[in-house]
N, CA, C, O and CB atoms as a CASP TS submission, in Angstrom:
PFRMAT TS
TARGET T0000
AUTHOR 0000-0000-0000
METHOD Language model
MODEL 1
PARENT N/A
ATOM      1  N   UNK     1      -5.342  74.110  91.633  1.00  0.00           N
ATOM      2  CA  UNK     1      -5.653  73.340  93.439  1.00  0.00           C
ATOM      3  C   UNK     1      -6.153  74.802  94.210  1.00  0.00           C
ATOM      4  O   UNK     1      -5.479  75.754  94.603  1.00  0.00           O
ATOM      5  CB  UNK     1      -3.673  72.499  94.537  1.00  0.00           C
ATOM      6  N   UNK     2      -8.389  74.423  94.265  1.00  0.00           N
ATOM      7  CA  UNK     2      -8.765  74.805  94.921  1.00  0.00           C
ATOM      8  C   UNK     2      -8.182  75.578  96.295  1.00  0.00           C
ATOM      9  O   UNK     2      -7.887  74.733  97.140  1.00  0.00           O
ATOM     10  CB  UNK     2      -9.303  74.080  94.849  1.00  0.00           C
ATOM     11  N   UNK     3      -7.906  77.121  96.805  1.00  0.00           N
ATOM     12  CA  UNK     3      -7.443  76.773  99.059  1.00  0.00           C
ATOM     13  C   UNK     3      -8.745  77.805  98.718  1.00  0.00           C
ATOM     14  O   UNK     3      -9.189  78.428  97.754  1.00  0.00           O
ATOM     15  CB  UNK     3      -5.191  77.636 100.510  1.00  0.00           C
ATOM     16  N   UNK     4      -9.085  77.554 100.255  1.00  0.00           N
ATOM     17  CA  UNK     4     -10.408  78.157 101.115  1.00  0.00           C
ATOM     18  C   UNK     4      -8.858  79.450 101.029  1.00  0.00           C
ATOM     19  O   UNK     4      -7.627  79.424 101.060  1.00  0.00           O
ATOM     20  CB  UNK     4     -11.319  77.091 103.192  1.00  0.00           C
ATOM     21  N   UNK     5     -10.306  80.717 100.875  1.00  0.00           N
ATOM     22  CA  UNK     5      -9.574  82.036 101.565  1.00  0.00           C
ATOM     23  C   UNK     5      -8.501  82.184 102.555  1.00  0.00           C
ATOM     24  O   UNK     5      -7.377  82.680 102.634  1.00  0.00           O
ATOM     25  CB  UNK     5     -10.441  82.698 102.183  1.00  0.00           C
ATOM     26  N   UNK     6      -9.673  81.280 103.561  1.00  0.00           N
ATOM     27  CA  UNK     6      -8.596  81.572 104.908  1.00  0.00           C
ATOM     28  C   UNK     6      -7.479  81.192 104.700  1.00  0.00           C
ATOM     29  O   UNK     6      -6.697  82.003 105.196  1.00  0.00           O
ATOM     30  CB  UNK     6      -8.851  80.936 106.214  1.00  0.00           C
ATOM     31  N   UNK     7      -6.750  80.029 104.020  1.00  0.00           N
ATOM     32  CA  UNK     7      -5.688  79.250 104.323  1.00  0.00           C
ATOM     33  C   UNK     7      -4.950  79.916 102.796  1.00  0.00           C
ATOM     34  O   UNK     7      -3.805  79.526 102.571  1.00  0.00           O
ATOM     35  CB  UNK     7      -6.059  77.372 104.575  1.00  0.00           C
ATOM     36  N   UNK     8      -5.615  80.939 101.728  1.00  0.00           N
ATOM     37  CA  UNK     8      -5.063  81.103 101.594  1.00  0.00           C
ATOM     38  C   UNK     8      -4.023  82.994 102.400  1.00  0.00           C
ATOM     39  O   UNK     8      -3.007  83.661 102.205  1.00  0.00           O
ATOM     40  CB  UNK     8      -5.536  80.514 100.574  1.00  0.00           C
ATOM     41  N   UNK     9      -4.711  82.975 102.891  1.00  0.00           N
ATOM     42  CA  UNK     9      -4.561  84.404 103.060  1.00  0.00           C
ATOM     43  C   UNK     9      -3.543  84.356 104.749  1.00  0.00           C
ATOM     44  O   UNK     9      -3.185  85.405 105.284  1.00  0.00           O
ATOM     45  CB  UNK     9      -6.436  85.289 103.095  1.00  0.00           C
ATOM     46  N   UNK    10      -3.098  81.892 105.256  1.00  0.00           N
ATOM     47  CA  UNK    10      -2.050  82.602 105.816  1.00  0.00           C
ATOM     48  C   UNK    10      -1.370  82.133 106.114  1.00  0.00           C
ATOM     49  O   UNK    10      -0.850  81.901 107.206  1.00  0.00           O
ATOM     50  CB  UNK    10      -2.098  83.219 106.540  1.00  0.00           C
ATOM     51  N   UNK    11      -1.049  81.571 103.918  1.00  0.00           N
ATOM     52  CA  UNK    11      -0.374  81.291 102.762  1.00  0.00           C
ATOM     53  C   UNK    11       0.798  82.321 102.175  1.00  0.00           C
ATOM     54  O   UNK    11       2.007  82.116 102.067  1.00  0.00           O
ATOM     55  CB  UNK    11      -1.413  81.133 101.826  1.00  0.00           C
ATOM     56  N   UNK    12       0.270  83.115 101.944  1.00  0.00           N
ATOM     57  CA  UNK    12       0.619  84.839 101.754  1.00  0.00           C
ATOM     58  C   UNK    12       0.925  85.171 103.019  1.00  0.00           C
ATOM     59  O   UNK    12       2.007  85.741 103.153  1.00  0.00           O
ATOM     60  CB  UNK    12      -0.654  85.929 101.203  1.00  0.00           C
ATOM     61  N   UNK    13       0.278  84.977 103.996  1.00  0.00           N
ATOM     62  CA  UNK    13       0.887  85.810 105.236  1.00  0.00           C
ATOM     63  C   UNK    13       2.288  84.954 106.332  1.00  0.00           C
ATOM     64  O   UNK    13       2.706  85.520 107.342  1.00  0.00           O
ATOM     65  CB  UNK    13      -0.674  86.123 106.331  1.00  0.00           C
ATOM     66  N   UNK    14       2.854  83.498 105.849  1.00  0.00           N
ATOM     67  CA  UNK    14       3.414  82.740 106.195  1.00  0.00           C
ATOM     68  C   UNK    14       4.714  83.240 105.024  1.00  0.00           C
ATOM     69  O   UNK    14       5.809  83.735 105.292  1.00  0.00           O
ATOM     70  CB  UNK    14       2.614  81.395 106.288  1.00  0.00           C
ATOM     71  N   UNK    15       4.105  82.892 103.629  1.00  0.00           N
ATOM     72  CA  UNK    15       5.401  83.447 102.950  1.00  0.00           C
ATOM     73  C   UNK    15       6.128  84.554 102.797  1.00  0.00           C
ATOM     74  O   UNK    15       7.238  84.532 102.265  1.00  0.00           O
ATOM     75  CB  UNK    15       5.355  83.335 102.047  1.00  0.00           C
ATOM     76  N   UNK    16       5.392  85.955 103.392  1.00  0.00           N
ATOM     77  CA  UNK    16       6.026  87.076 103.430  1.00  0.00           C
ATOM     78  C   UNK    16       6.857  87.218 105.189  1.00  0.00           C
ATOM     79  O   UNK    16       7.794  87.917 105.578  1.00  0.00           O
ATOM     80  CB  UNK    16       4.791  88.267 102.992  1.00  0.00           C
ATOM     81  N   UNK    17       5.967  86.187 105.909  1.00  0.00           N
ATOM     82  CA  UNK    17       7.139  86.808 106.574  1.00  0.00           C
ATOM     83  C   UNK    17       7.811  86.051 106.296  1.00  0.00           C
ATOM     84  O   UNK    17       8.239  86.658 105.314  1.00  0.00           O
ATOM     85  CB  UNK    17       7.249  87.120 107.862  1.00  0.00           C
ATOM     86  N   UNK    18       8.578  84.781 106.282  1.00  0.00           N
ATOM     87  CA  UNK    18       9.949  83.641 105.150  1.00  0.00           C
ATOM     88  C   UNK    18      10.757  84.266 104.707  1.00  0.00           C
ATOM     89  O   UNK    18      11.862  84.247 105.249  1.00  0.00           O
ATOM     90  CB  UNK    18       9.584  82.835 103.712  1.00  0.00           C
ATOM     91  N   UNK    19      10.507  85.165 103.408  1.00  0.00           N
ATOM     92  CA  UNK    19      10.433  86.603 103.161  1.00  0.00           C
ATOM     93  C   UNK    19      11.825  87.466 103.881  1.00  0.00           C
ATOM     94  O   UNK    19      13.029  87.254 104.028  1.00  0.00           O
ATOM     95  CB  UNK    19       8.910  87.123 103.837  1.00  0.00           C
ATOM     96  N   UNK    20      10.786  88.598 104.226  1.00  0.00           N
ATOM     97  CA  UNK    20      11.022  89.784 105.555  1.00  0.00           C
ATOM     98  C   UNK    20      13.000  88.890 106.678  1.00  0.00           C
ATOM     99  O   UNK    20      14.069  89.389 107.027  1.00  0.00           O
ATOM    100  CB  UNK    20       8.618  89.562 107.192  1.00  0.00           C
ATOM    101  N   UNK    21      12.284  87.272 106.781  1.00  0.00           N
ATOM    102  CA  UNK    21      13.415  87.032 107.595  1.00  0.00           C
ATOM    103  C   UNK    21      14.611  86.425 107.036  1.00  0.00           C
ATOM    104  O   UNK    21      15.586  86.089 107.708  1.00  0.00           O
ATOM    105  CB  UNK    21      13.043  86.288 108.594  1.00  0.00           C
ATOM    106  N   UNK    22      14.472  86.272 105.528  1.00  0.00           N
ATOM    107  CA  UNK    22      15.625  85.086 105.182  1.00  0.00           C
ATOM    108  C   UNK    22      15.952  86.247 102.830  1.00  0.00           C
ATOM    109  O   UNK    22      16.151  85.892 101.668  1.00  0.00           O
ATOM    110  CB  UNK    22      14.244  82.271 105.251  1.00  0.00           C
ATOM    111  N   UNK    23      15.757  87.680 103.696  1.00  0.00           N
ATOM    112  CA  UNK    23      16.365  88.275 102.281  1.00  0.00           C
ATOM    113  C   UNK    23      15.913  87.254 101.065  1.00  0.00           C
ATOM    114  O   UNK    23      14.988  86.965 100.305  1.00  0.00           O
ATOM    115  CB  UNK    23      18.220  88.361 102.340  1.00  0.00           C
ATOM    116  N   UNK    24      17.684  86.825 101.576  1.00  0.00           N
ATOM    117  CA  UNK    24      18.681  86.904 100.835  1.00  0.00           C
ATOM    118  C   UNK    24      18.268  85.289  99.393  1.00  0.00           C
ATOM    119  O   UNK    24      18.942  84.662  98.575  1.00  0.00           O
ATOM    120  CB  UNK    24      20.235  86.805 102.113  1.00  0.00           C
ATOM    121  N   UNK    25      16.676  85.297  99.892  1.00  0.00           N
ATOM    122  CA  UNK    25      16.395  83.515  99.499  1.00  0.00           C
ATOM    123  C   UNK    25      15.373  84.784  98.752  1.00  0.00           C
ATOM    124  O   UNK    25      14.962  85.891  99.099  1.00  0.00           O
ATOM    125  CB  UNK    25      15.721  81.706 100.948  1.00  0.00           C
ATOM    126  N   UNK    26      15.192  83.501  96.982  1.00  0.00           N
ATOM    127  CA  UNK    26      14.922  84.191  95.578  1.00  0.00           C
ATOM    128  C   UNK    26      13.332  84.174  97.286  1.00  0.00           C
ATOM    129  O   UNK    26      13.256  84.067  98.510  1.00  0.00           O
ATOM    130  CB  UNK    26      14.955  83.021  93.216  1.00  0.00           C
ATOM    131  N   UNK    27      12.359  84.389  95.900  1.00  0.00           N
ATOM    132  CA  UNK    27      10.699  84.269  97.197  1.00  0.00           C
ATOM    133  C   UNK    27      10.013  83.994  96.171  1.00  0.00           C
ATOM    134  O   UNK    27       8.906  84.532  96.145  1.00  0.00           O
ATOM    135  CB  UNK    27       9.848  85.861  98.272  1.00  0.00           C
ATOM    136  N   UNK    28      10.494  82.832  94.636  1.00  0.00           N
ATOM    137  CA  UNK    28       9.396  82.132  94.438  1.00  0.00           C
ATOM    138  C   UNK    28      10.337  80.958  94.740  1.00  0.00           C
ATOM    139  O   UNK    28       9.623  79.980  94.517  1.00  0.00           O
ATOM    140  CB  UNK    28       8.522  82.286  93.027  1.00  0.00           C
ATOM    141  N   UNK    29      11.627  80.477  95.150  1.00  0.00           N
ATOM    142  CA  UNK    29      11.944  79.270  96.052  1.00  0.00           C
ATOM    143  C   UNK    29      10.855  78.877  97.383  1.00  0.00           C
ATOM    144  O   UNK    29      10.387  77.762  97.615  1.00  0.00           O
ATOM    145  CB  UNK    29      13.443  79.614  96.684  1.00  0.00           C
ATOM    146  N   UNK    30      10.497  80.787  98.551  1.00  0.00           N
ATOM    147  CA  UNK    30      10.428  80.023  99.883  1.00  0.00           C
ATOM    148  C   UNK    30       8.353  80.744  99.076  1.00  0.00           C
ATOM    149  O   UNK    30       8.784  81.893  98.980  1.00  0.00           O
ATOM    150  CB  UNK    30      11.711  80.843 102.027  1.00  0.00           C
ATOM    151  N   UNK    31       7.388  80.835  98.750  1.00  0.00           N
ATOM    152  CA  UNK    31       6.797  81.032  98.035  1.00  0.00           C
ATOM    153  C   UNK    31       6.551  78.851  98.240  1.00  0.00           C
ATOM    154  O   UNK    31       5.924  78.173  99.053  1.00  0.00           O
ATOM    155  CB  UNK    31       7.479  82.149  96.739  1.00  0.00           C
ATOM    156  N   UNK    32       7.335  78.533  97.155  1.00  0.00           N
ATOM    157  CA  UNK    32       7.077  77.542  96.770  1.00  0.00           C
ATOM    158  C   UNK    32       7.325  76.073  97.622  1.00  0.00           C
ATOM    159  O   UNK    32       6.784  75.005  97.335  1.00  0.00           O
ATOM    160  CB  UNK    32       7.616  77.701  95.728  1.00  0.00           C
ATOM    161  N   UNK    33       8.589  76.381  99.096  1.00  0.00           N
ATOM    162  CA  UNK    33       8.345  75.973 100.444  1.00  0.00           C
ATOM    163  C   UNK    33       6.525  76.601 100.960  1.00  0.00           C
ATOM    164  O   UNK    33       5.478  75.958 100.877  1.00  0.00           O
ATOM    165  CB  UNK    33       9.807  76.759 101.452  1.00  0.00           C
ATOM    166  N   UNK    34       6.639  77.435 101.258  1.00  0.00           N
ATOM    167  CA  UNK    34       5.245  77.146 101.378  1.00  0.00           C
ATOM    168  C   UNK    34       4.162  76.767 100.959  1.00  0.00           C
ATOM    169  O   UNK    34       3.208  76.567 101.711  1.00  0.00           O
ATOM    170  CB  UNK    34       4.942  77.602 101.547  1.00  0.00           C
ATOM    171  N   UNK    35       4.135  76.660 100.116  1.00  0.00           N
ATOM    172  CA  UNK    35       2.074  75.814  99.054  1.00  0.00           C
ATOM    173  C   UNK    35       3.089  74.654  99.565  1.00  0.00           C
ATOM    174  O   UNK    35       2.522  74.248 100.580  1.00  0.00           O
ATOM    175  CB  UNK    35       1.325  75.975  96.281  1.00  0.00           C
ATOM    176  N   UNK    36       4.230  73.933  99.419  1.00  0.00           N
ATOM    177  CA  UNK    36       4.097  72.709  99.496  1.00  0.00           C
ATOM    178  C   UNK    36       4.191  71.538 101.124  1.00  0.00           C
ATOM    179  O   UNK    36       4.032  70.322 101.019  1.00  0.00           O
ATOM    180  CB  UNK    36       5.078  72.517  98.503  1.00  0.00           C
ATOM    181  N   UNK    37       4.853  73.377 102.696  1.00  0.00           N
ATOM    182  CA  UNK    37       4.335  72.787 103.338  1.00  0.00           C
ATOM    183  C   UNK    37       2.440  72.801 103.673  1.00  0.00           C
ATOM    184  O   UNK    37       1.777  72.036 104.373  1.00  0.00           O
ATOM    185  CB  UNK    37       5.186  73.051 104.178  1.00  0.00           C
ATOM    186  N   UNK    38       1.974  74.101 102.775  1.00  0.00           N
ATOM    187  CA  UNK    38       0.797  73.496 102.730  1.00  0.00           C
ATOM    188  C   UNK    38      -0.433  72.279 102.899  1.00  0.00           C
ATOM    189  O   UNK    38      -1.402  71.971 103.592  1.00  0.00           O
ATOM    190  CB  UNK    38       0.885  73.662 102.214  1.00  0.00           C
ATOM    191  N   UNK    39       0.655  71.698 101.320  1.00  0.00           N
ATOM    192  CA  UNK    39      -0.405  70.922 100.916  1.00  0.00           C
ATOM    193  C   UNK    39       0.088  69.433 102.363  1.00  0.00           C
ATOM    194  O   UNK    39      -0.512  68.634 103.083  1.00  0.00           O
ATOM    195  CB  UNK    39      -0.268  70.508  98.761  1.00  0.00           C
ATOM    196  N   UNK    40       1.089  69.725 102.151  1.00  0.00           N
ATOM    197  CA  UNK    40       1.144  68.348 103.486  1.00  0.00           C
ATOM    198  C   UNK    40       0.583  68.221 105.115  1.00  0.00           C
ATOM    199  O   UNK    40       0.692  67.294 105.918  1.00  0.00           O
ATOM    200  CB  UNK    40       2.686  68.124 103.818  1.00  0.00           C
ATOM    201  N   UNK    41      -0.197  69.845 105.254  1.00  0.00           N
ATOM    202  CA  UNK    41      -0.678  70.252 105.906  1.00  0.00           C
ATOM    203  C   UNK    41      -2.686  70.227 105.698  1.00  0.00           C
ATOM    204  O   UNK    41      -3.616  70.221 106.505  1.00  0.00           O
ATOM    205  CB  UNK    41       0.174  71.317 105.906  1.00  0.00           C
ATOM    206  N   UNK    42      -2.613  70.222 104.572  1.00  0.00           N
ATOM    207  CA  UNK    42      -4.438  70.328 103.616  1.00  0.00           C
ATOM    208  C   UNK    42      -4.918  70.660 104.361  1.00  0.00           C
ATOM    209  O   UNK    42      -5.277  71.691 104.930  1.00  0.00           O
ATOM    210  CB  UNK    42      -5.446  69.149 102.993  1.00  0.00           C
ATOM    211  N   UNK    43      -4.969  68.745 104.412  1.00  0.00           N
ATOM    212  CA  UNK    43      -6.676  67.955 105.311  1.00  0.00           C
ATOM    213  C   UNK    43      -6.343  68.430 106.712  1.00  0.00           C
ATOM    214  O   UNK    43      -7.364  68.939 107.175  1.00  0.00           O
ATOM    215  CB  UNK    43      -6.931  65.680 105.383  1.00  0.00           C
ATOM    216  N   UNK    44      -5.925  68.451 107.075  1.00  0.00           N
ATOM    217  CA  UNK    44      -5.057  68.726 108.856  1.00  0.00           C
ATOM    218  C   UNK    44      -7.166  69.192 109.264  1.00  0.00           C
ATOM    219  O   UNK    44      -7.998  70.052 108.978  1.00  0.00           O
ATOM    220  CB  UNK    44      -3.006  71.027 109.073  1.00  0.00           C
ATOM    221  N   UNK    45      -7.046  67.939 110.049  1.00  0.00           N
ATOM    222  CA  UNK    45      -8.466  68.410 110.786  1.00  0.00           C
ATOM    223  C   UNK    45      -8.768  69.513 111.440  1.00  0.00           C
ATOM    224  O   UNK    45      -9.795  70.169 111.274  1.00  0.00           O
ATOM    225  CB  UNK    45      -8.816  67.670 111.680  1.00  0.00           C
ATOM    226  N   UNK    46      -7.623  69.822 112.429  1.00  0.00           N
ATOM    227  CA  UNK    46      -7.799  71.110 113.399  1.00  0.00           C
ATOM    228  C   UNK    46      -6.900  72.107 112.191  1.00  0.00           C
ATOM    229  O   UNK    46      -5.922  71.832 111.496  1.00  0.00           O
ATOM    230  CB  UNK    46      -6.915  70.919 115.379  1.00  0.00           C
ATOM    231  N   UNK    47      -7.743  73.376 112.321  1.00  0.00           N
ATOM    232  CA  UNK    47      -6.872  74.170 111.519  1.00  0.00           C
ATOM    233  C   UNK    47      -6.060  75.269 112.042  1.00  0.00           C
ATOM    234  O   UNK    47      -5.125  75.892 111.538  1.00  0.00           O
ATOM    235  CB  UNK    47      -7.572  74.671 110.598  1.00  0.00           C
ATOM    236  N   UNK    48      -6.891  75.391 113.649  1.00  0.00           N
ATOM    237  CA  UNK    48      -5.155  76.155 114.659  1.00  0.00           C
ATOM    238  C   UNK    48      -4.168  76.730 114.450  1.00  0.00           C
ATOM    239  O   UNK    48      -3.974  77.943 114.520  1.00  0.00           O
ATOM    240  CB  UNK    48      -4.271  75.486 115.204  1.00  0.00           C
ATOM    241  N   UNK    49      -3.363  75.800 114.137  1.00  0.00           N
ATOM    242  CA  UNK    49      -2.096  76.133 113.785  1.00  0.00           C
ATOM    243  C   UNK    49      -2.046  75.524 112.944  1.00  0.00           C
ATOM    244  O   UNK    49      -1.381  74.516 113.182  1.00  0.00           O
ATOM    245  CB  UNK    49      -1.116  76.041 114.498  1.00  0.00           C
ATOM    246  N   UNK    50      -2.603  75.588 111.487  1.00  0.00           N
ATOM    247  CA  UNK    50      -1.879  76.358 109.837  1.00  0.00           C
ATOM    248  C   UNK    50      -1.245  77.231 110.410  1.00  0.00           C
ATOM    249  O   UNK    50      -0.649  77.253 111.487  1.00  0.00           O
ATOM    250  CB  UNK    50      -2.909  77.175 108.506  1.00  0.00           C
ATOM    251  N   UNK    51      -1.351  77.716 109.887  1.00  0.00           N
ATOM    252  CA  UNK    51      -0.202  78.739 110.091  1.00  0.00           C
ATOM    253  C   UNK    51       1.760  78.237 110.866  1.00  0.00           C
ATOM    254  O   UNK    51       2.798  77.715 110.460  1.00  0.00           O
ATOM    255  CB  UNK    51      -1.132  79.878 111.294  1.00  0.00           C
ATOM    256  N   UNK    52       1.396  78.637 111.695  1.00  0.00           N
ATOM    257  CA  UNK    52       2.456  77.448 111.817  1.00  0.00           C
ATOM    258  C   UNK    52       2.912  77.086 111.601  1.00  0.00           C
ATOM    259  O   UNK    52       4.055  77.396 111.267  1.00  0.00           O
ATOM    260  CB  UNK    52       2.635  76.803 111.912  1.00  0.00           C
ATOM    261  N   UNK    53       2.090  75.501 111.610  1.00  0.00           N
ATOM    262  CA  UNK    53       2.929  74.409 111.433  1.00  0.00           C
ATOM    263  C   UNK    53       3.776  74.463 110.011  1.00  0.00           C
ATOM    264  O   UNK    53       4.858  73.929 109.768  1.00  0.00           O
ATOM    265  CB  UNK    53       2.038  73.152 111.536  1.00  0.00           C
ATOM    266  N   UNK    54       2.608  75.607 108.800  1.00  0.00           N
ATOM    267  CA  UNK    54       3.524  75.703 107.461  1.00  0.00           C
ATOM    268  C   UNK    54       4.712  76.294 107.523  1.00  0.00           C
ATOM    269  O   UNK    54       5.715  75.980 106.883  1.00  0.00           O
ATOM    270  CB  UNK    54       2.938  76.397 106.417  1.00  0.00           C
ATOM    271  N   UNK    55       4.518  77.716 108.804  1.00  0.00           N
ATOM    272  CA  UNK    55       5.817  78.166 108.435  1.00  0.00           C
ATOM    273  C   UNK    55       7.074  77.071 108.851  1.00  0.00           C
ATOM    274  O   UNK    55       8.007  76.930 108.060  1.00  0.00           O
ATOM    275  CB  UNK    55       6.002  79.600 109.160  1.00  0.00           C
ATOM    276  N   UNK    56       7.036  76.225 110.273  1.00  0.00           N
ATOM    277  CA  UNK    56       8.104  75.408 110.686  1.00  0.00           C
ATOM    278  C   UNK    56       8.363  74.804 109.715  1.00  0.00           C
ATOM    279  O   UNK    56       9.544  75.058 109.478  1.00  0.00           O
ATOM    280  CB  UNK    56       7.963  74.604 111.698  1.00  0.00           C
ATOM    281  N   UNK    57       7.750  73.736 108.533  1.00  0.00           N
ATOM    282  CA  UNK    57       7.573  73.520 107.675  1.00  0.00           C
ATOM    283  C   UNK    57       8.503  73.280 107.125  1.00  0.00           C
ATOM    284  O   UNK    57       9.307  72.349 107.147  1.00  0.00           O
ATOM    285  CB  UNK    57       7.020  74.049 107.343  1.00  0.00           C
ATOM    286  N   UNK    58       8.304  74.971 106.115  1.00  0.00           N
ATOM    287  CA  UNK    58       8.714  75.180 104.632  1.00  0.00           C
ATOM    288  C   UNK    58      10.162  76.309 105.961  1.00  0.00           C
ATOM    289  O   UNK    58      11.153  76.924 105.568  1.00  0.00           O
ATOM    290  CB  UNK    58       7.027  76.258 102.977  1.00  0.00           C
ATOM    291  N   UNK    59       9.897  76.228 106.752  1.00  0.00           N
ATOM    292  CA  UNK    59      11.708  76.830 106.727  1.00  0.00           C
ATOM    293  C   UNK    59      12.430  75.435 106.991  1.00  0.00           C
ATOM    294  O   UNK    59      13.567  75.781 107.314  1.00  0.00           O
ATOM    295  CB  UNK    59      12.274  78.216 108.297  1.00  0.00           C
ATOM    296  N   UNK    60      12.389  74.242 107.023  1.00  0.00           N
ATOM    297  CA  UNK    60      12.622  72.934 107.021  1.00  0.00           C
ATOM    298  C   UNK    60      13.363  72.761 105.489  1.00  0.00           C
ATOM    299  O   UNK    60      14.572  72.687 105.270  1.00  0.00           O
ATOM    300  CB  UNK    60      11.186  72.078 107.306  1.00  0.00           C
ATOM    301  N   UNK    61      12.487  72.730 104.716  1.00  0.00           N
ATOM    302  CA  UNK    61      12.520  73.263 103.232  1.00  0.00           C
ATOM    303  C   UNK    61      13.451  73.710 103.076  1.00  0.00           C
ATOM    304  O   UNK    61      14.340  73.285 102.338  1.00  0.00           O
ATOM    305  CB  UNK    61      11.697  74.126 102.753  1.00  0.00           C
ATOM    306  N   UNK    62      13.464  74.461 103.589  1.00  0.00           N
ATOM    307  CA  UNK    62      14.459  75.682 102.588  1.00  0.00           C
ATOM    308  C   UNK    62      16.127  75.162 102.858  1.00  0.00           C
ATOM    309  O   UNK    62      16.809  74.481 103.624  1.00  0.00           O
ATOM    310  CB  UNK    62      14.233  77.786 103.363  1.00  0.00           C
ATOM    311  N   UNK    63      16.228  76.132 101.474  1.00  0.00           N
ATOM    312  CA  UNK    63      17.914  75.193 101.954  1.00  0.00           C
ATOM    313  C   UNK    63      19.288  75.675 102.883  1.00  0.00           C
ATOM    314  O   UNK    63      19.800  76.757 103.168  1.00  0.00           O
ATOM    315  CB  UNK    63      18.771  74.927 100.498  1.00  0.00           C
ATOM    316  N   UNK    64      19.536  74.431 103.139  1.00  0.00           N
ATOM    317  CA  UNK    64      20.407  74.443 104.353  1.00  0.00           C
ATOM    318  C   UNK    64      21.164  75.260 104.997  1.00  0.00           C
ATOM    319  O   UNK    64      20.906  75.688 106.122  1.00  0.00           O
ATOM    320  CB  UNK    64      21.066  73.798 104.285  1.00  0.00           C
ATOM    321  N   UNK    65      22.603  75.664 104.037  1.00  0.00           N
ATOM    322  CA  UNK    65      23.137  76.771 103.867  1.00  0.00           C
ATOM    323  C   UNK    65      22.292  77.695 104.309  1.00  0.00           C
ATOM    324  O   UNK    65      23.132  78.452 104.795  1.00  0.00           O
ATOM    325  CB  UNK    65      23.520  76.954 102.699  1.00  0.00           C
ATOM    326  N   UNK    66      21.018  78.345 104.566  1.00  0.00           N
ATOM    327  CA  UNK    66      20.100  79.718 105.253  1.00  0.00           C
ATOM    328  C   UNK    66      19.945  79.634 105.366  1.00  0.00           C
ATOM    329  O   UNK    66      19.188  80.598 105.485  1.00  0.00           O
ATOM    330  CB  UNK    66      19.538  80.545 105.413  1.00  0.00           C
ATOM    331  N   UNK    67      19.169  78.239 106.237  1.00  0.00           N
ATOM    332  CA  UNK    67      18.546  77.757 108.156  1.00  0.00           C
ATOM    333  C   UNK    67      19.829  77.817 108.829  1.00  0.00           C
ATOM    334  O   UNK    67      19.490  78.072 109.984  1.00  0.00           O
ATOM    335  CB  UNK    67      17.755  75.771 108.544  1.00  0.00           C
ATOM    336  N   UNK    68      21.144  77.737 108.818  1.00  0.00           N
ATOM    337  CA  UNK    68      22.408  77.962 108.870  1.00  0.00           C
ATOM    338  C   UNK    68      22.423  78.716 109.414  1.00  0.00           C
ATOM    339  O   UNK    68      22.252  78.569 110.624  1.00  0.00           O
ATOM    340  CB  UNK    68      23.068  78.082 108.051  1.00  0.00           C
ATOM    341  N   UNK    69      22.649  80.062 108.833  1.00  0.00           N
ATOM    342  CA  UNK    69      22.637  81.323 108.869  1.00  0.00           C
ATOM    343  C   UNK    69      22.312  82.004 110.260  1.00  0.00           C
ATOM    344  O   UNK    69      22.867  82.516 111.232  1.00  0.00           O
ATOM    345  CB  UNK    69      21.798  81.668 107.904  1.00  0.00           C
ATOM    346  N   UNK    70      20.689  81.594 109.594  1.00  0.00           N
ATOM    347  CA  UNK    70      19.321  81.491 110.957  1.00  0.00           C
ATOM    348  C   UNK    70      19.805  81.716 112.091  1.00  0.00           C
ATOM    349  O   UNK    70      19.679  82.581 112.958  1.00  0.00           O
ATOM    350  CB  UNK    70      18.528  80.022 111.270  1.00  0.00           C
ATOM    351  N   UNK    71      20.509  80.588 111.909  1.00  0.00           N
ATOM    352  CA  UNK    71      21.313  80.566 113.635  1.00  0.00           C
ATOM    353  C   UNK    71      22.757  80.751 114.472  1.00  0.00           C
ATOM    354  O   UNK    71      23.226  80.432 115.564  1.00  0.00           O
ATOM    355  CB  UNK    71      21.185  79.395 114.058  1.00  0.00           C
ATOM    356  N   UNK    72      23.063  81.300 113.544  1.00  0.00           N
ATOM    357  CA  UNK    72      24.532  82.114 114.010  1.00  0.00           C
ATOM    358  C   UNK    72      24.454  83.411 114.571  1.00  0.00           C
ATOM    359  O   UNK    72      25.481  84.001 114.906  1.00  0.00           O
ATOM    360  CB  UNK    72      25.493  82.377 112.825  1.00  0.00           C
TER
END
């Protein structure tokens, strides 16, 4: 998969934020959820909100138990 350099920076940034927010999760799982989220928004015409949308979607893809712990 060829990724635009700006998108690559956004992907790394989102993955790092999520790994800091969820240190109990496997880093590979977090990176995988971010890549999946990126693929879903890859062809969005408006790129401004791509990092925010990727982070929200990636959080949603993480295991449910981990998200519930974050909310409490």
